[in-house]
Amino acid sequence: MAELTQNEKRLLATLVKEHKADAPHLATLLDTTPESIVQWAHLLEDKGLVSLERIVDKSFVYTDEGKEYLNHGLPETQLLKFCRNTTPLDELRKHAAFRIGFGQLRKKGLISVHNGMVSRTDGASTIEDETALKTPLAGGQRTNELIRRGILQEKESVRNSVTIKPEGLALAQQGLDMREETGTLTRDQILSGAWKTLNLRRYDATKLPKKVYPGKIHPYQRIIAEMREILLEMGFEELYGGIVQQSFWNFDALFQPQDHPAREMQDTFYLRETLPLPPGYEKVKAMHESGGETSSTGWGGVWTEEKAEQCVLRTHTTSVSIQHLAKNPNPPVKAFCIGRVYRRETIDTTHLAEFEQLEGIVMDEGVTFGNLLGILREFYHRMGFEGVRFKPSYYPYTEPSLDAEVFVEGIGWIEMGGAGVFREEVTAPLGINYPVLAWGLGVSRIAMLRLGLKDLRYLHRSDVAFLRETPALRPAKGGI
Amino acid sequence: MAIITLPYKYLERLTRTDKKTILDKVALIGSDVERIEEDHADVEFFPDRPDLFSPEGVARAMRGFLGIETGLPAYPVKPSGISFSVDPDLANIRPVLGAAVIRGVKFDDESIQSIMSLQESLHWAVGRGRSKVAIGIHDLDTVKPPFRYIASPRSRKFIPLDYTEEMTMDEILERHPKGRDYARIVRDFPLFPLIVDKDDHVLSFPPIINGERTRVTIDTKNILLDTTGTDKRAVGVAVNIICTAMAEAGAKIESIGIGGVQTPTLAPSERTVSVKECSRLLGIELTPVQMAELLGRMRFGAEPAGAAQVKVRVPCYRADVMHDWDIFEDVAIAYGYDKIMDPPPATFTVGKPHPVQVYAALAREAFCGLGYLEVMPFTLTSEEILYKKMRRPEREGVLHVMHPISIDNTVVRTDLLPLLLEFLTLNRHREIPQRLFTVGDVVDSCHTYQQAAGVSTHMDADFSEAYAAADAVLHELSIASTVKESEDPAFIGGRRADIMVNGNRIGIFGEIHPAVLNAFELEHPVAAFEFDLRAVPGYPEL
């Protein structure tokens, strides 16, 4: 048995005496409004203790026009009285009731008109309409006609009648706690000890109140934060760098030839701005043209300063890590960067012109390609992916290069990102004398899988309802 | 990316094994299997390996990888006795020529298709859209040697491929579809490159179009290959890749004398590499014998040279081998990446967060405490959103991308508030109150830094709410600021204030101007604030 509120108890107690009563009557007895009685009765009805009956009473009221006719008769009645056996139409026209009455008489077939003369039909009478006007409840169809003419108005009044059920009676007989209920506990009640005797109102625990939404970080930010945590735990230093980079650091320093397709206008966002080349850039130039002092042949051709000076929106965070390495050539360097990168792609559900990239680098004496695979296994295992495998790939600035794939239950092997050892053509001109292991991955790919998104744009143009409903903790299974 | 069609029957015949064995392993030499169809597979290969852009090249590599046939493939070349001259006037136009005779080809529909696709893939990967290298393939028996590569007047007429009437070279650039596609490469030269035979018949107008006369058909038995360009190495690689692919298909290759030099030779180049350096790079211990064996499976000619080195003969079609490490990568591929089970590096290091991200996280915490929900808008936006709808003048440091994809992505954001208002527009149909914030990068010219911004919209959002919220977040970040009446036209006069630190304006708060609300089609008042995170004490110099 659900708990009863104080008001429900009062109503039930009253009904023990009244058995069955209308809401207004009960309202008078309980010193409240009929609306409140109905509300409490509803609650009691839900609990099977009373039955609530809705009775609709019909009544009629007269409009101003109707009141007039009640005193003087309907216009057709007035006109019919005035009408002799045959009366000239022109004469009838002078009567005040002509405008409405004439039409009504013709419609009801009580008169006929021939050559400007009006004659009454046999037994013409409006007595039934007059009766309906006086006693509309019994008027049937004629009453409806009077309503339609705007003479009468129908009024419905609803009456609620409450009847106690045997279950209600039984409960009341067990005795009801009729002490006054307390809603909000006050400071005085707490301090004075009055709370000890209070009857605190009980709430229905099955009824959810109006929802509140906490402020929280974006689910995508949470995934970024998780990756960041993992890398910090693995002993990596975090890097931050500008989204605007010189082509030199975005491409040339990474041994991307100046005629490489990825450097073309249709793949990269170029800016009009230029920046002066860093000191020592000539070594990079020599590397491109002839392989510098290494065993490399270089790309051949001519390397131009103008192309290297032009600024771009960074196409990868490697532009940030390479500058960090150039500034910190002494081992060990273990660093990572998570940041937005830009590709001039047509935007659709799986491609965006800007997205987050994660990149990690390790530079140390004696580190190997094998260690790189070890880092990747460790990182992806910590991200929750049990199966990790590698296959050869190609990146212009790494050799050997690879792509890492992880196994996702129900989907299969998914490519997660690329990795490799920086080419000597990259490291030598910058004075980096130790191997550099590097890897990167698209953060949004994992976000899309984890959040079950069909459209990547949703990460950046989100529905507030989606953000409110996505819980902070989403138990991940197998990395997803 | 180059996606190569591999017809099973042809591939099985060339590889000498079944298609399942091939498809199971082809990814392990560096590829992505895109589609498996009834009679063929489409496989993507990487741009550094144009020698794999044909079924013949893939079969050659897979025979080695699967151990069916290892070591350096031999491609004998004998002289054809044909000569090909190069006009010195081409020196500044398109100076480099490569050529070869390919005899005894047996074409069917598939092999013609395969050579045409190889030609197209090479144009893309090696030729940089034909500017660096362009390849022409001709029916040798329709023309007479010797051949001449000349700089021709632009008024020269001939019938281009797929046409029946003569056109001048200028007309071809205007009217022929290929002419229009590639006109940019030659348009500015007074003379155009042209290849003619002994009788002055036109073979080709490189890099635009061949002549109709030398069209290759299913009945073609002997081929003349011409390759022109601006880069000697790239032209040579293209010739080698086509010749060796055709040789794999059963043809015989003959050289041509260009300026007295017989070309191509299809001879390997040599490198002697250190086994120790290879082991040090890969992290696997190898002997010279083991290393030579692995390289043999990658179709290198390799033999131990003493106790510490391997002498490697690099096939002429391997365009990617620039450095010893390119050879070491092939050692790793042959060894198998998944068999290398090294741990992460052992050196002890300590994780260290970047202060910019530490402060960003603190700002997020403060916003969340106030019940604000984080959003992550794009950084590319438009002047319309950033300035026009905000009633603000365009900032001096705004960056315009040179070739935007759409009118919605023309500039990099300099402020965050306009993007939050756009977010409210997107979410008009959602329950209010809505309180949103974002923390992230903005640019001022080439300089990137971080700002934080918040908006609150509901029926009672007002100046006081903006003030209180801004004050709370600033306080959490220990930014000691003062306020000053603001002139920002995005806000209502008398309901706006600048946030000041040491006399510098670092932010703004207030009630958004109704004209701005109208522009963003918002229905309820908006209390908003934004500030520069560089005002945080101890913030790093960027």
PDB file of N, CA and C in Angstrom, chain B residues 346-427:
ATOM      1  N   ALA B 346      63.548   1.265 -22.711  1.00  0.00           N
ATOM      2  CA  ALA B 346      63.695   1.073 -21.265  1.00  0.00           C
ATOM      3  C   ALA B 346      64.059   2.344 -20.498  1.00  0.00           C
ATOM      4  N   THR B 347      64.533   3.375 -21.193  1.00  0.00           N
ATOM      5  CA  THR B 347      65.000   4.575 -20.482  1.00  0.00           C
ATOM      6  C   THR B 347      63.900   5.147 -19.585  1.00  0.00           C
ATOM      7  N   PHE B 348      64.290   5.510 -18.342  1.00  0.00           N
ATOM      8  CA  PHE B 348      63.307   6.066 -17.406  1.00  0.00           C
ATOM      9  C   PHE B 348      63.021   7.530 -17.732  1.00  0.00           C
ATOM     10  N   THR B 349      61.772   7.856 -17.900  1.00  0.00           N
ATOM     11  CA  THR B 349      61.374   9.255 -18.120  1.00  0.00           C
ATOM     12  C   THR B 349      60.122   9.531 -17.307  1.00  0.00           C
ATOM     13  N   VAL B 350      59.865  10.818 -17.090  1.00  0.00           N
ATOM     14  CA  VAL B 350      58.713  11.224 -16.287  1.00  0.00           C
ATOM     15  C   VAL B 350      57.729  11.984 -17.166  1.00  0.00           C
ATOM     16  N   GLY B 351      56.467  11.655 -17.039  1.00  0.00           N
ATOM     17  CA  GLY B 351      55.440  12.361 -17.800  1.00  0.00           C
ATOM     18  C   GLY B 351      55.314  13.787 -17.323  1.00  0.00           C
ATOM     19  N   LYS B 352      55.024  14.685 -18.280  1.00  0.00           N
ATOM     20  CA  LYS B 352      54.963  16.096 -17.901  1.00  0.00           C
ATOM     21  C   LYS B 352      53.904  16.792 -18.752  1.00  0.00           C
ATOM     22  N   PRO B 353      52.812  17.222 -18.122  1.00  0.00           N
ATOM     23  CA  PRO B 353      51.768  17.894 -18.903  1.00  0.00           C
ATOM     24  C   PRO B 353      52.214  19.288 -19.344  1.00  0.00           C
ATOM     25  N   HIS B 354      51.682  19.778 -20.433  1.00  0.00           N
ATOM     26  CA  HIS B 354      52.004  21.139 -20.872  1.00  0.00           C
ATOM     27  C   HIS B 354      51.127  22.126 -20.104  1.00  0.00           C
ATOM     28  N   PRO B 355      51.733  23.227 -19.588  1.00  0.00           N
ATOM     29  CA  PRO B 355      50.940  24.166 -18.779  1.00  0.00           C
ATOM     30  C   PRO B 355      49.696  24.690 -19.502  1.00  0.00           C
ATOM     31  N   VAL B 356      49.754  24.885 -20.812  1.00  0.00           N
ATOM     32  CA  VAL B 356      48.572  25.379 -21.534  1.00  0.00           C
ATOM     33  C   VAL B 356      47.394  24.430 -21.314  1.00  0.00           C
ATOM     34  N   GLN B 357      47.681  23.127 -21.361  1.00  0.00           N
ATOM     35  CA  GLN B 357      46.602  22.151 -21.188  1.00  0.00           C
ATOM     36  C   GLN B 357      46.184  22.046 -19.721  1.00  0.00           C
ATOM     37  N   VAL B 358      47.136  22.262 -18.815  1.00  0.00           N
ATOM     38  CA  VAL B 358      46.795  22.242 -17.387  1.00  0.00           C
ATOM     39  C   VAL B 358      45.814  23.376 -17.074  1.00  0.00           C
ATOM     40  N   TYR B 359      46.126  24.578 -17.592  1.00  0.00           N
ATOM     41  CA  TYR B 359      45.240  25.718 -17.337  1.00  0.00           C
ATOM     42  C   TYR B 359      43.903  25.552 -18.049  1.00  0.00           C
ATOM     43  N   ALA B 360      43.941  24.982 -19.235  1.00  0.00           N
ATOM     44  CA  ALA B 360      42.685  24.746 -19.969  1.00  0.00           C
ATOM     45  C   ALA B 360      41.786  23.813 -19.154  1.00  0.00           C
ATOM     46  N   ALA B 361      42.408  22.784 -18.555  1.00  0.00           N
ATOM     47  CA  ALA B 361      41.632  21.827 -17.758  1.00  0.00           C
ATOM     48  C   ALA B 361      41.045  22.507 -16.521  1.00  0.00           C
ATOM     49  N   LEU B 362      41.808  23.427 -15.913  1.00  0.00           N
ATOM     50  CA  LEU B 362      41.294  24.161 -14.744  1.00  0.00           C
ATOM     51  C   LEU B 362      40.114  25.046 -15.141  1.00  0.00           C
ATOM     52  N   ALA B 363      40.224  25.689 -16.300  1.00  0.00           N
ATOM     53  CA  ALA B 363      39.115  26.527 -16.770  1.00  0.00           C
ATOM     54  C   ALA B 363      37.875  25.659 -16.981  1.00  0.00           C
ATOM     55  N   ARG B 364      38.078  24.486 -17.591  1.00  0.00           N
ATOM     56  CA  ARG B 364      36.940  23.578 -17.814  1.00  0.00           C
ATOM     57  C   ARG B 364      36.273  23.213 -16.495  1.00  0.00           C
ATOM     58  N   GLU B 365      37.104  22.939 -15.485  1.00  0.00           N
ATOM     59  CA  GLU B 365      36.587  22.549 -14.179  1.00  0.00           C
ATOM     60  C   GLU B 365      35.709  23.664 -13.598  1.00  0.00           C
ATOM     61  N   ALA B 366      36.178  24.918 -13.747  1.00  0.00           N
ATOM     62  CA  ALA B 366      35.421  26.051 -13.203  1.00  0.00           C
ATOM     63  C   ALA B 366      34.071  26.189 -13.926  1.00  0.00           C
ATOM     64  N   PHE B 367      34.080  26.082 -15.232  1.00  0.00           N
ATOM     65  CA  PHE B 367      32.835  26.181 -16.007  1.00  0.00           C
ATOM     66  C   PHE B 367      31.867  25.060 -15.611  1.00  0.00           C
ATOM     67  N   CYS B 368      32.394  23.839 -15.505  1.00  0.00           N
ATOM     68  CA  CYS B 368      31.528  22.705 -15.176  1.00  0.00           C
ATOM     69  C   CYS B 368      30.884  22.916 -13.811  1.00  0.00           C
ATOM     70  N   GLY B 369      31.664  23.476 -12.882  1.00  0.00           N
ATOM     71  CA  GLY B 369      31.132  23.744 -11.550  1.00  0.00           C
ATOM     72  C   GLY B 369      29.953  24.701 -11.585  1.00  0.00           C
ATOM     73  N   LEU B 370      29.952  25.589 -12.565  1.00  0.00           N
ATOM     74  CA  LEU B 370      28.847  26.538 -12.701  1.00  0.00           C
ATOM     75  C   LEU B 370      27.687  25.952 -13.516  1.00  0.00           C
ATOM     76  N   GLY B 371      27.805  24.681 -13.874  1.00  0.00           N
ATOM     77  CA  GLY B 371      26.713  24.035 -14.619  1.00  0.00           C
ATOM     78  C   GLY B 371      26.786  24.252 -16.117  1.00  0.00           C
ATOM     79  N   TYR B 372      27.944  24.700 -16.608  1.00  0.00           N
ATOM     80  CA  TYR B 372      28.100  24.902 -18.053  1.00  0.00           C
ATOM     81  C   TYR B 372      28.526  23.591 -18.713  1.00  0.00           C
ATOM     82  N   LEU B 373      28.014  23.389 -19.939  1.00  0.00           N
ATOM     83  CA  LEU B 373      28.260  22.166 -20.703  1.00  0.00           C
ATOM     84  C   LEU B 373      29.295  22.487 -21.774  1.00  0.00           C
ATOM     85  N   GLU B 374      30.301  21.631 -21.895  1.00  0.00           N
ATOM     86  CA  GLU B 374      31.345  21.934 -22.883  1.00  0.00           C
ATOM     87  C   GLU B 374      30.921  21.582 -24.299  1.00  0.00           C
ATOM     88  N   VAL B 375      31.255  22.455 -25.235  1.00  0.00           N
ATOM     89  CA  VAL B 375      31.096  22.148 -26.663  1.00  0.00           C
ATOM     90  C   VAL B 375      32.449  22.394 -27.332  1.00  0.00           C
ATOM     91  N   MET B 376      32.639  21.787 -28.525  1.00  0.00           N
ATOM     92  CA  MET B 376      33.929  21.882 -29.208  1.00  0.00           C
ATOM     93  C   MET B 376      33.745  22.295 -30.666  1.00  0.00           C
ATOM     94  N   PRO B 377      33.437  23.582 -30.880  1.00  0.00           N
ATOM     95  CA  PRO B 377      33.147  24.002 -32.255  1.00  0.00           C
ATOM     96  C   PRO B 377      34.378  23.933 -33.168  1.00  0.00           C
ATOM     97  N   PHE B 378      34.110  23.975 -34.478  1.00  0.00           N
ATOM     98  CA  PHE B 378      35.193  24.014 -35.459  1.00  0.00           C
ATOM     99  C   PHE B 378      36.017  25.291 -35.278  1.00  0.00           C
ATOM    100  N   THR B 379      37.253  25.241 -35.743  1.00  0.00           N
ATOM    101  CA  THR B 379      38.090  26.445 -35.697  1.00  0.00           C
ATOM    102  C   THR B 379      38.007  27.217 -37.010  1.00  0.00           C
ATOM    103  N   LEU B 380      37.575  26.536 -38.071  1.00  0.00           N
ATOM    104  CA  LEU B 380      37.370  27.232 -39.338  1.00  0.00           C
ATOM    105  C   LEU B 380      35.941  27.744 -39.368  1.00  0.00           C
ATOM    106  N   THR B 381      35.777  29.003 -39.709  1.00  0.00           N
ATOM    107  CA  THR B 381      34.449  29.585 -39.721  1.00  0.00           C
ATOM    108  C   THR B 381      34.411  30.677 -40.793  1.00  0.00           C
ATOM    109  N   SER B 382      33.466  31.614 -40.657  1.00  0.00           N
ATOM    110  CA  SER B 382      33.341  32.627 -41.712  1.00  0.00           C
ATOM    111  C   SER B 382      33.313  34.025 -41.109  1.00  0.00           C
ATOM    112  N   GLU B 383      33.573  35.033 -41.937  1.00  0.00           N
ATOM    113  CA  GLU B 383      33.486  36.432 -41.502  1.00  0.00           C
ATOM    114  C   GLU B 383      32.045  36.747 -41.084  1.00  0.00           C
ATOM    115  N   GLU B 384      31.104  36.093 -41.754  1.00  0.00           N
ATOM    116  CA  GLU B 384      29.689  36.277 -41.467  1.00  0.00           C
ATOM    117  C   GLU B 384      29.401  35.994 -39.981  1.00  0.00           C
ATOM    118  N   ILE B 385      29.891  34.829 -39.510  1.00  0.00           N
ATOM    119  CA  ILE B 385      29.657  34.427 -38.118  1.00  0.00           C
ATOM    120  C   ILE B 385      30.510  35.277 -37.167  1.00  0.00           C
ATOM    121  N   LEU B 386      31.799  35.393 -37.494  1.00  0.00           N
ATOM    122  CA  LEU B 386      32.732  36.032 -36.558  1.00  0.00           C
ATOM    123  C   LEU B 386      32.451  37.519 -36.361  1.00  0.00           C
ATOM    124  N   TYR B 387      32.092  38.201 -37.456  1.00  0.00           N
ATOM    125  CA  TYR B 387      32.018  39.661 -37.370  1.00  0.00           C
ATOM    126  C   TYR B 387      30.659  40.247 -37.723  1.00  0.00           C
ATOM    127  N   LYS B 388      30.118  39.823 -38.884  1.00  0.00           N
ATOM    128  CA  LYS B 388      28.918  40.490 -39.371  1.00  0.00           C
ATOM    129  C   LYS B 388      27.740  40.283 -38.416  1.00  0.00           C
ATOM    130  N   LYS B 389      27.493  39.017 -38.066  1.00  0.00           N
ATOM    131  CA  LYS B 389      26.372  38.763 -37.156  1.00  0.00           C
ATOM    132  C   LYS B 389      26.632  39.348 -35.764  1.00  0.00           C
ATOM    133  N   MET B 390      27.908  39.500 -35.405  1.00  0.00           N
ATOM    134  CA  MET B 390      28.281  40.031 -34.085  1.00  0.00           C
ATOM    135  C   MET B 390      28.309  41.558 -34.070  1.00  0.00           C
ATOM    136  N   ARG B 391      28.079  42.194 -35.224  1.00  0.00           N
ATOM    137  CA  ARG B 391      28.135  43.654 -35.364  1.00  0.00           C
ATOM    138  C   ARG B 391      29.535  44.189 -35.005  1.00  0.00           C
ATOM    139  N   ARG B 392      30.552  43.325 -35.191  1.00  0.00           N
ATOM    140  CA  ARG B 392      31.909  43.740 -34.841  1.00  0.00           C
ATOM    141  C   ARG B 392      32.702  44.007 -36.118  1.00  0.00           C
ATOM    142  N   PRO B 393      33.670  44.921 -36.067  1.00  0.00           N
ATOM    143  CA  PRO B 393      34.552  45.106 -37.230  1.00  0.00           C
ATOM    144  C   PRO B 393      35.490  43.901 -37.369  1.00  0.00           C
ATOM    145  N   GLU B 394      35.916  43.614 -38.611  1.00  0.00           N
ATOM    146  CA  GLU B 394      36.828  42.493 -38.817  1.00  0.00           C
ATOM    147  C   GLU B 394      38.153  42.774 -38.134  1.00  0.00           C
ATOM    148  N   ARG B 395      38.711  41.766 -37.461  1.00  0.00           N
ATOM    149  CA  ARG B 395      39.984  41.939 -36.755  1.00  0.00           C
ATOM    150  C   ARG B 395      41.145  41.982 -37.738  1.00  0.00           C
ATOM    151  N   GLU B 396      42.165  42.731 -37.374  1.00  0.00           N
ATOM    152  CA  GLU B 396      43.334  42.841 -38.251  1.00  0.00           C
ATOM    153  C   GLU B 396      44.053  41.514 -38.413  1.00  0.00           C
ATOM    154  N   GLY B 397      44.140  40.746 -37.334  1.00  0.00           N
ATOM    155  CA  GLY B 397      44.934  39.511 -37.361  1.00  0.00           C
ATOM    156  C   GLY B 397      44.179  38.291 -37.880  1.00  0.00           C
ATOM    157  N   VAL B 398      43.026  38.485 -38.503  1.00  0.00           N
ATOM    158  CA  VAL B 398      42.273  37.315 -38.975  1.00  0.00           C
ATOM    159  C   VAL B 398      42.987  36.714 -40.182  1.00  0.00           C
ATOM    160  N   LEU B 399      43.013  35.364 -40.236  1.00  0.00           N
ATOM    161  CA  LEU B 399      43.683  34.667 -41.334  1.00  0.00           C
ATOM    162  C   LEU B 399      42.650  34.127 -42.309  1.00  0.00           C
ATOM    163  N   HIS B 400      42.830  34.494 -43.579  1.00  0.00           N
ATOM    164  CA  HIS B 400      41.941  33.972 -44.624  1.00  0.00           C
ATOM    165  C   HIS B 400      42.642  32.807 -45.298  1.00  0.00           C
ATOM    166  N   VAL B 401      42.003  31.639 -45.369  1.00  0.00           N
ATOM    167  CA  VAL B 401      42.640  30.547 -46.112  1.00  0.00           C
ATOM    168  C   VAL B 401      42.524  30.862 -47.602  1.00  0.00           C
ATOM    169  N   MET B 402      43.551  30.475 -48.372  1.00  0.00           N
ATOM    170  CA  MET B 402      43.617  30.939 -49.750  1.00  0.00           C
ATOM    171  C   MET B 402      42.610  30.253 -50.672  1.00  0.00           C
ATOM    172  N   HIS B 403      42.335  28.986 -50.426  1.00  0.00           N
ATOM    173  CA  HIS B 403      41.378  28.278 -51.289  1.00  0.00           C
ATOM    174  C   HIS B 403      40.366  27.554 -50.423  1.00  0.00           C
ATOM    175  N   PRO B 404      39.407  28.311 -49.858  1.00  0.00           N
ATOM    176  CA  PRO B 404      38.452  27.661 -48.943  1.00  0.00           C
ATOM    177  C   PRO B 404      37.596  26.628 -49.677  1.00  0.00           C
ATOM    178  N   ILE B 405      37.092  25.650 -48.925  1.00  0.00           N
ATOM    179  CA  ILE B 405      36.243  24.623 -49.537  1.00  0.00           C
ATOM    180  C   ILE B 405      34.829  25.149 -49.707  1.00  0.00           C
ATOM    181  N   SER B 406      34.393  26.008 -48.751  1.00  0.00           N
ATOM    182  CA  SER B 406      33.035  26.523 -48.850  1.00  0.00           C
ATOM    183  C   SER B 406      32.989  27.896 -48.178  1.00  0.00           C
ATOM    184  N   ILE B 407      31.899  28.620 -48.372  1.00  0.00           N
ATOM    185  CA  ILE B 407      31.795  29.955 -47.787  1.00  0.00           C
ATOM    186  C   ILE B 407      31.676  29.906 -46.263  1.00  0.00           C
ATOM    187  N   ASP B 408      31.452  28.705 -45.704  1.00  0.00           N
ATOM    188  CA  ASP B 408      31.360  28.582 -44.246  1.00  0.00           C
ATOM    189  C   ASP B 408      32.724  28.373 -43.591  1.00  0.00           C
ATOM    190  N   ASN B 409      33.777  28.202 -44.403  1.00  0.00           N
ATOM    191  CA  ASN B 409      35.098  27.879 -43.860  1.00  0.00           C
ATOM    192  C   ASN B 409      36.171  28.772 -44.469  1.00  0.00           C
ATOM    193  N   THR B 410      36.027  30.069 -44.326  1.00  0.00           N
ATOM    194  CA  THR B 410      36.952  30.966 -45.024  1.00  0.00           C
ATOM    195  C   THR B 410      38.051  31.518 -44.124  1.00  0.00           C
ATOM    196  N   VAL B 411      37.822  31.545 -42.817  1.00  0.00           N
ATOM    197  CA  VAL B 411      38.804  32.132 -41.898  1.00  0.00           C
ATOM    198  C   VAL B 411      38.999  31.238 -40.674  1.00  0.00           C
ATOM    199  N   VAL B 412      40.129  31.461 -39.986  1.00  0.00           N
ATOM    200  CA  VAL B 412      40.376  30.762 -38.727  1.00  0.00           C
ATOM    201  C   VAL B 412      39.836  31.650 -37.605  1.00  0.00           C
ATOM    202  N   ARG B 413      39.190  31.044 -36.627  1.00  0.00           N
ATOM    203  CA  ARG B 413      38.512  31.845 -35.609  1.00  0.00           C
ATOM    204  C   ARG B 413      39.489  32.713 -34.815  1.00  0.00           C
ATOM    205  N   THR B 414      39.039  33.927 -34.520  1.00  0.00           N
ATOM    206  CA  THR B 414      39.806  34.845 -33.685  1.00  0.00           C
ATOM    207  C   THR B 414      39.103  35.020 -32.344  1.00  0.00           C
ATOM    208  N   ASP B 415      37.863  34.527 -32.257  1.00  0.00           N
ATOM    209  CA  ASP B 415      37.051  34.624 -31.043  1.00  0.00           C
ATOM    210  C   ASP B 415      36.228  33.342 -30.918  1.00  0.00           C
ATOM    211  N   LEU B 416      35.776  33.077 -29.710  1.00  0.00           N
ATOM    212  CA  LEU B 416      34.983  31.876 -29.476  1.00  0.00           C
ATOM    213  C   LEU B 416      33.488  32.158 -29.346  1.00  0.00           C
ATOM    214  N   LEU B 417      33.156  33.355 -28.818  1.00  0.00           N
ATOM    215  CA  LEU B 417      31.744  33.665 -28.536  1.00  0.00           C
ATOM    216  C   LEU B 417      30.820  33.482 -29.739  1.00  0.00           C
ATOM    217  N   PRO B 418      31.231  33.979 -30.935  1.00  0.00           N
ATOM    218  CA  PRO B 418      30.321  33.839 -32.073  1.00  0.00           C
ATOM    219  C   PRO B 418      29.977  32.376 -32.344  1.00  0.00           C
ATOM    220  N   LEU B 419      30.950  31.476 -32.106  1.00  0.00           N
ATOM    221  CA  LEU B 419      30.710  30.058 -32.366  1.00  0.00           C
ATOM    222  C   LEU B 419      29.765  29.468 -31.323  1.00  0.00           C
ATOM    223  N   LEU B 420      29.829  30.020 -30.079  1.00  0.00           N
ATOM    224  CA  LEU B 420      28.882  29.552 -29.056  1.00  0.00           C
ATOM    225  C   LEU B 420      27.466  30.010 -29.396  1.00  0.00           C
ATOM    226  N   LEU B 421      27.350  31.235 -29.929  1.00  0.00           N
ATOM    227  CA  LEU B 421      26.016  31.722 -30.311  1.00  0.00           C
ATOM    228  C   LEU B 421      25.459  30.875 -31.453  1.00  0.00           C
ATOM    229  N   GLU B 422      26.355  30.504 -32.385  1.00  0.00           N
ATOM    230  CA  GLU B 422      25.932  29.626 -33.482  1.00  0.00           C
ATOM    231  C   GLU B 422      25.441  28.281 -32.914  1.00  0.00           C
ATOM    232  N   PHE B 423      26.111  27.831 -31.872  1.00  0.00           N
ATOM    233  CA  PHE B 423      25.722  26.587 -31.208  1.00  0.00           C
ATOM    234  C   PHE B 423      24.320  26.699 -30.601  1.00  0.00           C
ATOM    235  N   LEU B 424      24.036  27.866 -30.015  1.00  0.00           N
ATOM    236  CA  LEU B 424      22.695  28.073 -29.443  1.00  0.00           C
ATOM    237  C   LEU B 424      21.650  28.038 -30.554  1.00  0.00           C
ATOM    238  N   THR B 425      22.013  28.594 -31.723  1.00  0.00           N
ATOM    239  CA  THR B 425      21.085  28.547 -32.850  1.00  0.00           C
ATOM    240  C   THR B 425      20.772  27.101 -33.215  1.00  0.00           C
ATOM    241  N   LEU B 426      21.835  26.285 -33.294  1.00  0.00           N
ATOM    242  CA  LEU B 426      21.652  24.864 -33.636  1.00  0.00           C
ATOM    243  C   LEU B 426      20.734  24.153 -32.648  1.00  0.00           C
ATOM    244  N   ASN B 427      20.737  24.632 -31.395  1.00  0.00           N
ATOM    245  CA  ASN B 427      20.020  23.932 -30.334  1.00  0.00           C
ATOM    246  C   ASN B 427      18.793  24.687 -29.827  1.00  0.00           C
TER     247      ASN B 427
END
